[in-house]
Amino acid sequence: DAGVTQSPTHLIKTRGQQVTLRCSPKSGHDTVSWYQQALGQGPQFIFQYYEEEERQRGNFPDRFSGHQFPNYSSELNVNALLLGDSALYLCASSLIAGTGEAFFGQGTRLTVV
Amino acid sequence: AQSVTQLDSQVPVFEEAPVELRCNYSSSVSVYLFWYVQYPNQGLQLLLKYLSGSTLVKGINGFEAEFNKSQTSFHLRKPSVHISDTAEYFCAVSAFKGSQGNLIFGKGTKLSVKP
């Protein structure tokens, strides 16, 4: 079992650009959630996808959008990047019928310059 | 809505000493409780979870936590720490219903184990 895999591991983008991050969930999991972890902070919930639809959303602007594919993998898109978007982006997979227990990937470190 | 407060941002401790990392939560509904560990430049690994039943839960690497409903706490303990336990620890909650699957995290506690 490969667990949750994310790509790329590191990314440097220029302010105003757009970025796409990718995530493959743990085998058997049907739900993918994305979190943003700024330096020195705990992860903050961005949104959750289940059955290819956004099921829940945290307090993040519309510049943050996502997608879930039929194989349960997911993408996180961020448009019009700001310097403040620099963070570790974590993908977590779980079961919709579960208890909230989530398995996390290694994350994508995004730096906006 | 739920919130999590980790009372100590940093905890220094000597190797083989006991440690307690404190976590308090606030919620208007019943919640599940979790502790995650994050090693440098890595993602989060689940240490332990409280779903129901016994209030004392045991996790990996010798850690345990006790759920106290009246004090809305879920403190993490280990009787004897090792250098390899140096990491950042996050307490998190998930609501039973509605926001199920949406984890609310505390700001983390950095555990530094010294020889």
CSV table of N, CA and C in Angstrom, one decimal, chain B residues 23-33 50-56 65-75 96:
chain,number,residue,atom,x,y,z
B,23,CYS,N,-3.8,19.5,25.6
B,23,CYS,CA,-4.7,19.9,24.5
B,23,CYS,C,-6.1,20.1,25.1
B,24,ASN,N,-6.7,21.2,24.9
B,24,ASN,CA,-8.1,21.5,25.3
B,24,ASN,C,-8.9,21.8,24.0
B,25,TYR,N,-10.2,21.4,24.0
B,25,TYR,CA,-11.0,21.7,22.8
B,25,TYR,C,-12.3,22.3,23.2
B,26,SER,N,-12.9,22.9,22.3
B,26,SER,CA,-14.2,23.5,22.5
B,26,SER,C,-15.1,23.1,21.3
B,27,SER,N,-16.3,22.6,21.7
B,27,SER,CA,-17.3,22.1,20.7
B,27,SER,C,-18.7,22.1,21.2
B,28,SER,N,-19.6,22.5,20.4
B,28,SER,CA,-21.0,22.4,20.8
B,28,SER,C,-21.6,21.0,20.5
B,29,VAL,N,-20.9,20.2,19.8
B,29,VAL,CA,-21.3,18.8,19.5
B,29,VAL,C,-20.3,17.8,19.9
B,30,SER,N,-20.7,16.6,19.9
B,30,SER,CA,-19.7,15.5,20.2
B,30,SER,C,-18.6,15.4,19.1
B,31,VAL,N,-17.4,15.1,19.6
B,31,VAL,CA,-16.3,15.1,18.6
B,31,VAL,C,-15.5,13.8,18.8
B,32,TYR,N,-14.7,13.5,17.7
B,32,TYR,CA,-13.7,12.5,17.8
B,32,TYR,C,-12.4,13.3,18.0
B,33,LEU,N,-11.4,12.7,18.7
B,33,LEU,CA,-10.2,13.4,19.0
B,33,LEU,C,-9.0,12.6,18.5
B,50,TYR,N,-9.3,9.0,19.8
B,50,TYR,CA,-10.4,8.7,20.7
B,50,TYR,C,-11.7,8.8,19.9
B,51,LEU,N,-12.4,7.6,19.9
B,51,LEU,CA,-13.7,7.6,19.2
B,51,LEU,C,-14.8,7.4,20.1
B,52,SER,N,-14.7,6.5,21.1
B,52,SER,CA,-15.7,6.2,22.1
B,52,SER,C,-15.1,5.2,23.0
B,53,GLY,N,-15.8,4.9,24.1
B,53,GLY,CA,-15.4,3.8,25.0
B,53,GLY,C,-14.4,4.3,26.0
B,54,SER,N,-13.4,3.5,26.3
B,54,SER,CA,-12.4,3.8,27.3
B,54,SER,C,-11.8,5.2,27.1
B,55,THR,N,-11.7,5.9,28.2
B,55,THR,CA,-11.1,7.3,28.0
B,55,THR,C,-9.6,7.3,27.9
B,56,LEU,N,-9.0,6.2,28.2
B,56,LEU,CA,-7.5,6.1,28.1
B,56,LEU,C,-7.2,5.4,26.8
B,65,ALA,N,-3.1,8.8,25.6
B,65,ALA,CA,-3.8,10.1,25.9
B,65,ALA,C,-5.1,9.7,26.6
B,66,GLU,N,-5.5,10.7,27.4
B,66,GLU,CA,-6.7,10.5,28.2
B,66,GLU,C,-7.8,11.6,27.9
B,67,PHE,N,-9.0,11.1,27.5
B,67,PHE,CA,-10.1,12.0,27.2
B,67,PHE,C,-10.8,12.3,28.5
B,68,ASN,N,-10.9,13.6,28.8
B,68,ASN,CA,-11.7,14.1,29.9
B,68,ASN,C,-12.8,15.0,29.5
B,69,LYS,N,-14.0,14.5,29.5
B,69,LYS,CA,-15.1,15.2,28.9
B,69,LYS,C,-15.5,16.5,29.7
B,70,SER,N,-15.4,16.3,31.0
B,70,SER,CA,-15.8,17.5,31.9
B,70,SER,C,-14.8,18.6,31.7
B,71,GLN,N,-13.5,18.3,31.5
B,71,GLN,CA,-12.5,19.4,31.3
B,71,GLN,C,-12.3,19.7,29.9
B,72,THR,N,-13.0,19.0,29.0
B,72,THR,CA,-12.8,19.1,27.5
B,72,THR,C,-11.3,19.1,27.2
B,73,SER,N,-10.6,18.0,27.7
B,73,SER,CA,-9.2,17.9,27.5
B,73,SER,C,-8.8,16.6,26.9
B,74,PHE,N,-7.7,16.5,26.2
B,74,PHE,CA,-7.2,15.3,25.6
B,74,PHE,C,-5.7,15.4,25.6
B,75,HIS,N,-5.1,15.2,26.8
B,75,HIS,CA,-3.6,15.4,27.0
B,75,HIS,C,-2.9,14.2,26.5
B,96,PHE,N,-18.8,14.7,15.1
B,96,PHE,CA,-19.5,13.5,14.8
B,96,PHE,C,-20.3,13.6,13.5
